[in-house]
mmCIF file of C-alpha atoms and ligand atoms in Angstrom:
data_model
loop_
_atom_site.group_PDB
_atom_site.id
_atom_site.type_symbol
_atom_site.label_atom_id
_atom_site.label_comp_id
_atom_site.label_asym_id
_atom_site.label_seq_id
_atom_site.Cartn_x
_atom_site.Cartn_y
_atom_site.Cartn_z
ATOM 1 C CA UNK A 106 140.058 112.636 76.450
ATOM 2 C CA UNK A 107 139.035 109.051 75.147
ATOM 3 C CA UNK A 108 141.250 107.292 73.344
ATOM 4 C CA UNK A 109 140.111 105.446 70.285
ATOM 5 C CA UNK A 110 140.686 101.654 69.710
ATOM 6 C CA UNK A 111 140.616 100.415 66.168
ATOM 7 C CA UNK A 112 140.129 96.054 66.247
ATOM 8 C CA UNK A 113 139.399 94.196 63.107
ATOM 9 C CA UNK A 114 136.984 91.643 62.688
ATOM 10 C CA UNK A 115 135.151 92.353 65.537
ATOM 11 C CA UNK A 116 132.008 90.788 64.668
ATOM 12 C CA UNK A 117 132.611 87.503 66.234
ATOM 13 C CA UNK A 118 134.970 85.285 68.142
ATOM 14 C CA UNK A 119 138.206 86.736 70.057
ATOM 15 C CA UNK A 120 137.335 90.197 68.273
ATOM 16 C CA UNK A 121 133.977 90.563 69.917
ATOM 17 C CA UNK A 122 135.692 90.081 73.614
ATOM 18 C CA UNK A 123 138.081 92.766 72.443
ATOM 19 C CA UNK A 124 135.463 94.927 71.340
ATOM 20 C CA UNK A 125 133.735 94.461 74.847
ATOM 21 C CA UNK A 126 136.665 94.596 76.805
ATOM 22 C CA UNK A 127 137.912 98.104 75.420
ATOM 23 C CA UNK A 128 134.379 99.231 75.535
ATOM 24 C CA UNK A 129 133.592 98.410 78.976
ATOM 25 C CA UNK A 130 136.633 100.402 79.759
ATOM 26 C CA UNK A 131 135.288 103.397 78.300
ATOM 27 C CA UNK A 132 137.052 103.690 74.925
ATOM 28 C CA UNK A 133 135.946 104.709 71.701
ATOM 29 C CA UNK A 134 135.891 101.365 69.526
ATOM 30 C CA UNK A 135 135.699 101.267 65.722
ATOM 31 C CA UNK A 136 135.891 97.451 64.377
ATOM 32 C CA UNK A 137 135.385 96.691 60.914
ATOM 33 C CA UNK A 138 133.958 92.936 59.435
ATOM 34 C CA UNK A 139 132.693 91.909 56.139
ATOM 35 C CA UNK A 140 129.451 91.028 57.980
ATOM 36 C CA UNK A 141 127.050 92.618 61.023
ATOM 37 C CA UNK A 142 126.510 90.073 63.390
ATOM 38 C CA UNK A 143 123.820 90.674 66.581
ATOM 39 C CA UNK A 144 126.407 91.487 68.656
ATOM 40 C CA UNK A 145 127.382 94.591 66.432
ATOM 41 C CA UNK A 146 123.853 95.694 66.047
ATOM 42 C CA UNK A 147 123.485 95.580 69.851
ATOM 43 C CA UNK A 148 126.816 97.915 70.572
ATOM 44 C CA UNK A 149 125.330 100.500 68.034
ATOM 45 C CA UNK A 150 122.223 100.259 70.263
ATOM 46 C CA UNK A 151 123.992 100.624 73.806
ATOM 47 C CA UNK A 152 126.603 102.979 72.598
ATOM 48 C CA UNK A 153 125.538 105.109 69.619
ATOM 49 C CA UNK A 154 128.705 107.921 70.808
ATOM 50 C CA UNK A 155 131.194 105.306 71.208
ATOM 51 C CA UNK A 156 130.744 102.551 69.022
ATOM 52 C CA UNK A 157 131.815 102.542 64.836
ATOM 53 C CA UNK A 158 131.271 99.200 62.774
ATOM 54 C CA UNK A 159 132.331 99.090 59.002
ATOM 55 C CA UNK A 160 131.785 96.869 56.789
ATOM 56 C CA UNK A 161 134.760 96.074 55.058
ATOM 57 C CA UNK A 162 136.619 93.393 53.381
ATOM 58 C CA UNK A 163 140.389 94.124 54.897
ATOM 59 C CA UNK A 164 141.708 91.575 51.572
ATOM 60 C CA UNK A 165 140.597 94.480 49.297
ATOM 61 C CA UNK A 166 143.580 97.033 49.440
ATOM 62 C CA UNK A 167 140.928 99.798 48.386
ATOM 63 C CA UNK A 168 138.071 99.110 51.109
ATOM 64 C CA UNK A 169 140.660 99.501 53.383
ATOM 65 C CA UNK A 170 141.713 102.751 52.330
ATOM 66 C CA UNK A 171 138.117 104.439 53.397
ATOM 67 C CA UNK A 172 138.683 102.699 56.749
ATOM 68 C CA UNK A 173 140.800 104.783 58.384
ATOM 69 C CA UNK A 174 139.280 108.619 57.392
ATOM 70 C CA UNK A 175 136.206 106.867 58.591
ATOM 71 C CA UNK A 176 136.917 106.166 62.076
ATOM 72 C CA UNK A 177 139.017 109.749 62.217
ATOM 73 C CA UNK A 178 136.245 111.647 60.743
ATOM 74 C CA UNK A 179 134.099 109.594 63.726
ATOM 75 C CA UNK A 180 136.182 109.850 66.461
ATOM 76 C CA UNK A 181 139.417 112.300 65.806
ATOM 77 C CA UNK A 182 142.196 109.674 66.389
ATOM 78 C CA UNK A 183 143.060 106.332 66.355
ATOM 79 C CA UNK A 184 145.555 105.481 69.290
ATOM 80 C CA UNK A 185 145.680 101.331 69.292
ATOM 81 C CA UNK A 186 145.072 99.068 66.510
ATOM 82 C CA UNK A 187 144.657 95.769 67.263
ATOM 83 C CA UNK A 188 145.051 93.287 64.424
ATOM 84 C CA UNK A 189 142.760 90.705 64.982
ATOM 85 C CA UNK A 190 141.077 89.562 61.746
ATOM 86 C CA UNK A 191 142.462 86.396 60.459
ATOM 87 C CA UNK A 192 141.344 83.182 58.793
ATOM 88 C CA UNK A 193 142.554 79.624 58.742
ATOM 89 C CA UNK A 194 142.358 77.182 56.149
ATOM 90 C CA UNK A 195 143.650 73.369 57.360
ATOM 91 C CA UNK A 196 145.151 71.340 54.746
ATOM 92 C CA UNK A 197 148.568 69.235 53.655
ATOM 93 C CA UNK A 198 150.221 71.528 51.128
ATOM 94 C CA UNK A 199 150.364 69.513 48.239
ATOM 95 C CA UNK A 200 146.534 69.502 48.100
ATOM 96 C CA UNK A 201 146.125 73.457 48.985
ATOM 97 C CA UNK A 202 143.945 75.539 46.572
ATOM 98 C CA UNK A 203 145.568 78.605 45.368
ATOM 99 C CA UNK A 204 142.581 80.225 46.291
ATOM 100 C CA UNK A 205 142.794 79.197 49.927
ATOM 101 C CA UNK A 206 146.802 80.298 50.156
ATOM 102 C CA UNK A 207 145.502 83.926 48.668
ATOM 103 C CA UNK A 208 142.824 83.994 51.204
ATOM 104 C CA UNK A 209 145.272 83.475 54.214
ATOM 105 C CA UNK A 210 148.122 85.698 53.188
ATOM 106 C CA UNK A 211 145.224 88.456 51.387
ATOM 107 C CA UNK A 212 144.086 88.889 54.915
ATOM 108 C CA UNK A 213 146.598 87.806 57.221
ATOM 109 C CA UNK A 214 149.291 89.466 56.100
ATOM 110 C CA UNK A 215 148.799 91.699 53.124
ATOM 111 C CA UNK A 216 145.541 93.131 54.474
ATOM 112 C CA UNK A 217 147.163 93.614 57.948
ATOM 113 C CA UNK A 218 149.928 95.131 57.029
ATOM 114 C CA UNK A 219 148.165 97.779 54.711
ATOM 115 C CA UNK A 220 145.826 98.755 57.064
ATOM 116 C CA UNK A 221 148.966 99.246 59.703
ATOM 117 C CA UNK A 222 150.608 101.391 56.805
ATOM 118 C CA UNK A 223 147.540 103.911 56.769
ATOM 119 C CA UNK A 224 147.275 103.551 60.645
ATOM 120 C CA UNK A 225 150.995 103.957 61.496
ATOM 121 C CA UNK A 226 150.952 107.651 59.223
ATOM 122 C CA UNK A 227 148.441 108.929 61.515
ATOM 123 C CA UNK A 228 150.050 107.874 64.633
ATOM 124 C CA UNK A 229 153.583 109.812 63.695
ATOM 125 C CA UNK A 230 151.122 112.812 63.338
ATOM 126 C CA UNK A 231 150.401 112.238 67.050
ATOM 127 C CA UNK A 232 153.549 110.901 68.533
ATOM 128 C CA UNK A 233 152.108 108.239 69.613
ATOM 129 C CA UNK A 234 150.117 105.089 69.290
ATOM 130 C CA UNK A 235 150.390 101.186 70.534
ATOM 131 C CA UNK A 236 149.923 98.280 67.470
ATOM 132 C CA UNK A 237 149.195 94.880 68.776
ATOM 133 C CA UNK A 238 149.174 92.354 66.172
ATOM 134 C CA UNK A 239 147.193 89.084 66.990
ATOM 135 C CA UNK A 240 149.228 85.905 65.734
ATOM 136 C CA UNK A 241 149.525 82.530 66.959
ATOM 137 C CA UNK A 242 151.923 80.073 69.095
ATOM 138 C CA UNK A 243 151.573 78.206 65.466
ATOM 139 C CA UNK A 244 153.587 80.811 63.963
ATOM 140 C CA UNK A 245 156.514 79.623 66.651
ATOM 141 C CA UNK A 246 156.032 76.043 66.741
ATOM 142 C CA UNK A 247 154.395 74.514 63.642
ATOM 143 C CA UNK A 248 150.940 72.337 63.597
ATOM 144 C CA UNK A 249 150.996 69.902 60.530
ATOM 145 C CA UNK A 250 148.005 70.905 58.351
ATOM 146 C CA UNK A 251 148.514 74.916 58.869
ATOM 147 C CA UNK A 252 152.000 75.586 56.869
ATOM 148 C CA UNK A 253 150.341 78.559 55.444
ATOM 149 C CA UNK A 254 148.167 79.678 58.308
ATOM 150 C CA UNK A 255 151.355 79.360 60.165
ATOM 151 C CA UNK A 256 153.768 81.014 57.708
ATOM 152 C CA UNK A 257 151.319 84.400 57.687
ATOM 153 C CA UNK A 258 151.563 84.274 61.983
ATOM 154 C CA UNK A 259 155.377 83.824 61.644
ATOM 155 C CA UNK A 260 155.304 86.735 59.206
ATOM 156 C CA UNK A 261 153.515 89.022 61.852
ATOM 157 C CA UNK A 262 155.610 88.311 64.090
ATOM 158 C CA UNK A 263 158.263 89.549 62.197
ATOM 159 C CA UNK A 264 156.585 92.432 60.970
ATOM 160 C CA UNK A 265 156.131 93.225 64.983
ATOM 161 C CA UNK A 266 159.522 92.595 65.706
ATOM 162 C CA UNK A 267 161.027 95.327 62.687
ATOM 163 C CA UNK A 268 158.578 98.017 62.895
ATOM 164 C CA UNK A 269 159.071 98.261 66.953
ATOM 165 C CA UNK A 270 162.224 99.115 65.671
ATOM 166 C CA UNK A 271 161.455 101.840 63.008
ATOM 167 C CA UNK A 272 158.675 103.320 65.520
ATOM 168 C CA UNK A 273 160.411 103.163 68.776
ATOM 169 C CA UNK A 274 161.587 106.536 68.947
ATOM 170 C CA UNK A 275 158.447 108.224 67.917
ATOM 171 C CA UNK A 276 156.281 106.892 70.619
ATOM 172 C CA UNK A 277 154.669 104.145 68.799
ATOM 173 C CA UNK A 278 154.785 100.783 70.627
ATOM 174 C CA UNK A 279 154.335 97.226 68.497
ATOM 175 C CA UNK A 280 153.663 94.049 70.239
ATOM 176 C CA UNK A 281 152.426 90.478 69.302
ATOM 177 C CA UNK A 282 149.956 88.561 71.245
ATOM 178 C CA UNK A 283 150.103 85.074 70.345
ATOM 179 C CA UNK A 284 147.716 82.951 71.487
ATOM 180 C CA UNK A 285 147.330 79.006 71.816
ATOM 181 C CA UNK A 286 144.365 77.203 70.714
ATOM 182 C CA UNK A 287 140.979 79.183 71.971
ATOM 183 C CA UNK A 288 137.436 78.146 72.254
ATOM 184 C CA UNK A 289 135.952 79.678 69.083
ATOM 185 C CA UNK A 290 134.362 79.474 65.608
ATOM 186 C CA UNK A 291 138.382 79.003 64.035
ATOM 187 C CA UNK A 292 139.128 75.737 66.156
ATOM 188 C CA UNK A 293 135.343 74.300 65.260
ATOM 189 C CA UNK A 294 137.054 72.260 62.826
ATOM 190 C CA UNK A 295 139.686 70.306 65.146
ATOM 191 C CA UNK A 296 138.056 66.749 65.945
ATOM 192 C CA UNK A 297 137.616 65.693 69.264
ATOM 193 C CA UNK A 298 140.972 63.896 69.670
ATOM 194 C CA UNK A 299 142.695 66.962 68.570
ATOM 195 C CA UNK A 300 141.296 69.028 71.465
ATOM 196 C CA UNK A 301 141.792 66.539 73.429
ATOM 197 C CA UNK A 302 145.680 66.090 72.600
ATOM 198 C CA UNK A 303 146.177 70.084 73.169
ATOM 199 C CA UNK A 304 144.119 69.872 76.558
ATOM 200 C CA UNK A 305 146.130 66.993 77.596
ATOM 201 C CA UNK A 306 149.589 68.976 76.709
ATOM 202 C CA UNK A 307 148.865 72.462 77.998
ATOM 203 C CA UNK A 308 150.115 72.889 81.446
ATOM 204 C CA UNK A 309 146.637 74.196 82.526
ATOM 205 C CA UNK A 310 145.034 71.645 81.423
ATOM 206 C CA UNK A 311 142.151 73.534 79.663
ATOM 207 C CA UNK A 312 141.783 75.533 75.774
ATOM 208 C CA UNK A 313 142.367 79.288 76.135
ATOM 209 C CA UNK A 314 139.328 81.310 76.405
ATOM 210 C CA UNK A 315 139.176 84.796 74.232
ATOM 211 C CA UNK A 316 138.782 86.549 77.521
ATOM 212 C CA UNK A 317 142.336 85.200 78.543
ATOM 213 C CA UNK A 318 143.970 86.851 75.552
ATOM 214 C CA UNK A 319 141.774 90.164 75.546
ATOM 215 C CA UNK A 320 143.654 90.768 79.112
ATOM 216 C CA UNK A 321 147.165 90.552 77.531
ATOM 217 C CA UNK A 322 145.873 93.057 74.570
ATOM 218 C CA UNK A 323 144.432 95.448 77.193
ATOM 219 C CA UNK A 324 147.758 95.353 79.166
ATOM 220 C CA UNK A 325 149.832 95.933 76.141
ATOM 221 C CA UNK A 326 147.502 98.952 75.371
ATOM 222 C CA UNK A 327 147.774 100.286 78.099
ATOM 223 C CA UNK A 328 150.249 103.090 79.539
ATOM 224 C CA UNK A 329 151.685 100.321 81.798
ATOM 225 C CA UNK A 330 152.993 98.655 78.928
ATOM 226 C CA UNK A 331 155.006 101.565 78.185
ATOM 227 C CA UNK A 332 158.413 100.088 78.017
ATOM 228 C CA UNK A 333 157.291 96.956 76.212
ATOM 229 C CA UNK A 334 158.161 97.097 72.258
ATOM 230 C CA UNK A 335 158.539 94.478 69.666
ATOM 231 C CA UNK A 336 157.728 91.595 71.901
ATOM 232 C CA UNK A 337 155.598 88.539 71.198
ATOM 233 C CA UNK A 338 153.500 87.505 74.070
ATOM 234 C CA UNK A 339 152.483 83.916 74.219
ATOM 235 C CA UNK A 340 149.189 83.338 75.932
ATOM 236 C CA UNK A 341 149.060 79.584 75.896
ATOM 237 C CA UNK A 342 148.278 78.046 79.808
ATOM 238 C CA UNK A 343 151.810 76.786 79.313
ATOM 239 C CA UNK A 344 151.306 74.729 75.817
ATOM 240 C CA UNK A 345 154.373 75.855 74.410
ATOM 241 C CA UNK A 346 156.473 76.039 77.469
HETATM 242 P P1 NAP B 674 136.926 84.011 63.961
HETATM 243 O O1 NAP B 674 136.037 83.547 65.052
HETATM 244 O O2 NAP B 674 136.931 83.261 62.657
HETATM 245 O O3 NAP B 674 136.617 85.585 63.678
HETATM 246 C C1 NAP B 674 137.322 86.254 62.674
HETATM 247 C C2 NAP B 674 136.866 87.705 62.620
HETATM 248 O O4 NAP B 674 137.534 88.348 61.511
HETATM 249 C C3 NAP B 674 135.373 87.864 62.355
HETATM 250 O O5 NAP B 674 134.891 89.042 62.953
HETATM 251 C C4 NAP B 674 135.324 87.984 60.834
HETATM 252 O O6 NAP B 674 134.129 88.631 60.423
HETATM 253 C C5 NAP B 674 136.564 88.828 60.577
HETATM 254 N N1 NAP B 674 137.052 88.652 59.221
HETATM 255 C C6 NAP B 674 137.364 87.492 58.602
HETATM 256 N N2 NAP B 674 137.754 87.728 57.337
HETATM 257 C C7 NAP B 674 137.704 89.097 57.177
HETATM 258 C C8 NAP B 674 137.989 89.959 56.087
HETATM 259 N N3 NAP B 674 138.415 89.489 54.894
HETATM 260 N N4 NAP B 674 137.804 91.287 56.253
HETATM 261 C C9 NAP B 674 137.364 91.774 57.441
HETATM 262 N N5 NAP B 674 137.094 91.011 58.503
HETATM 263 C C10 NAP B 674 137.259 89.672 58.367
HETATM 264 O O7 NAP B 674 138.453 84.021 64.423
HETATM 265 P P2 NAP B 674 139.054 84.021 65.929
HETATM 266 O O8 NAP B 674 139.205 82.624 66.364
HETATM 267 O O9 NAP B 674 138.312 84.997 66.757
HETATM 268 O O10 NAP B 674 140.531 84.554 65.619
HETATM 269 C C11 NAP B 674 140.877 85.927 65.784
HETATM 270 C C12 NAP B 674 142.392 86.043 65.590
HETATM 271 O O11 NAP B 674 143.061 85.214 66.545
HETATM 272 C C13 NAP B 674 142.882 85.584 64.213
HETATM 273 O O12 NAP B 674 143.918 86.407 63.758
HETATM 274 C C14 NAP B 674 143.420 84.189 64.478
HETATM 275 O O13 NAP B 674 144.403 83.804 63.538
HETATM 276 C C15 NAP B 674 143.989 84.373 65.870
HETATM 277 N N6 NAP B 674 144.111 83.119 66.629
HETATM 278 C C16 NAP B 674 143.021 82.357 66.873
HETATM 279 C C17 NAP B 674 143.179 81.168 67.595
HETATM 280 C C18 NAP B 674 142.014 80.270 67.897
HETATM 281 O O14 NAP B 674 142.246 79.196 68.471
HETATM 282 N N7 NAP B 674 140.771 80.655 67.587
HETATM 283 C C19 NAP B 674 144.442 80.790 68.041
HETATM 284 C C20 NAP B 674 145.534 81.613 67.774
HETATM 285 C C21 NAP B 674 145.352 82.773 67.065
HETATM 286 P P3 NAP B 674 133.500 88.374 58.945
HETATM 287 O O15 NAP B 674 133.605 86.929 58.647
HETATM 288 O O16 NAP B 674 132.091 88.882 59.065
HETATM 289 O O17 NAP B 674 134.286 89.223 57.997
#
């Protein structure tokens, strides 16, 4: 039977390459954004049995609510959610809108972690499911200009870390993957001497490409990844080594 693979914000950016990956691999994939972008009308196109956009704004607790009976009613399971959707808002903290801060930790966190509520009930229904949570070597490490960005990322990881623990023994599996800086639409807004300072300090001696991380979320989905539970996984090229 096919498993299911729930990823938010898969409209774009290191969503889309998870949304590709797990497709080309023959899984059901459901992915949920607040807009349709090309790349989701094309999947509907090419795989009208396995593919299942939404369009949902995972900051409002109620849209999220219809997300989950929608992908069951679809597909009859949901066996890995991948927490992907996130936003980043750059700023020193003194000067931070309150609107920003809500936007980081409505989505981030709160949205995240509801959806993982409604996700995780299902799963002890079938024994068994794998969370990966997608958070950042940020939430480890700092980066001046992202204290709330990199509060929600620490947050995850903690969220990873304690419900490994409460799920452990019902088959459940809950990982981080934390990447370093990748080449997409969220890093647009470093300068040129920023990327050039991260280049110059990550052992291989390039930005992370979404592909790079979409093979340590496949691995952690898999049944290989078994024994792996409440672990962070830094996929950096060495930046935070
Ligand atoms: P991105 O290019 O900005 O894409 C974000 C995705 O999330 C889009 O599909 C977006 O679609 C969706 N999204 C945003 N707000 C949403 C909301 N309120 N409800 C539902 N969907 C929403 O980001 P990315 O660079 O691929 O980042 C993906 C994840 O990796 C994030 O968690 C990020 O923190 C993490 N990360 C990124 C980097 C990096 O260097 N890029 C590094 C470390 C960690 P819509 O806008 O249409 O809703």
């Amino acid at each position: 039977m096919s498993r299911t693979v729930l990823i938010t914000g898969g409209s774009r950016g290191l969503g889309a390459d998870l949304v590709a990956a797990f497709l080309e691999m023959g899984d059901n994939v459901a992915t949920c954004s607040r807009s349709r972008t090309a790349e989701v009308a094309a999947w509907a196109e090419a795989h009208p049995d396995r593919f299942h956009h939404e369009l949902v704004d995972l900051a409002d607790a109620a849209a999220v609510e219809s997300l989950v009976p929608g992908v069951i009613d679809r597909f009859g399971s949901i066996d890995v959610l991948v927490n992907n959707a996130g936003v980043a808002r750059d700023g020193v903290l003194p000067l931070f809108s309150d609107a920003s801060i809500d936007e980081m930790i409505d989505l981030n966190l709160r949205g995240t972690i509801h959806l993982t509520r409604l996700v995780v009930r299902r799963m002890l229904i079938q024994r068994a499911g794998k969370i990966i949570n997608v958070s950042s070597v940020v939430g480890q490490t700092g980066y001046r200009g992202l204290s709330v960005y990199s509060a929600t990322k620490a947050a995850l990881d903690g969220f990873t870390r304690s419900l490994a623990r409460e799920l452990g023994s019902r088959g459940i599996t809950v990982n981080s993957v934390a990447p370093g800086y990748l080449r997409t639409e969220m890093t647009h807004g470093l300068d040129a001497a920023q990327m050039q300072q991260i280049v110059r300090r990550t052992p291989a001696g390039r930005l992370g490409e979404p592909q790079d991380v979409a093979a340590a979320v496949r691995f952690l989905a898999s049944e290989e990844a078994a024994f792996i539970t409440g672990h962070v996984l830094v996929v950096d090229g060495g930046l935070t080594a």
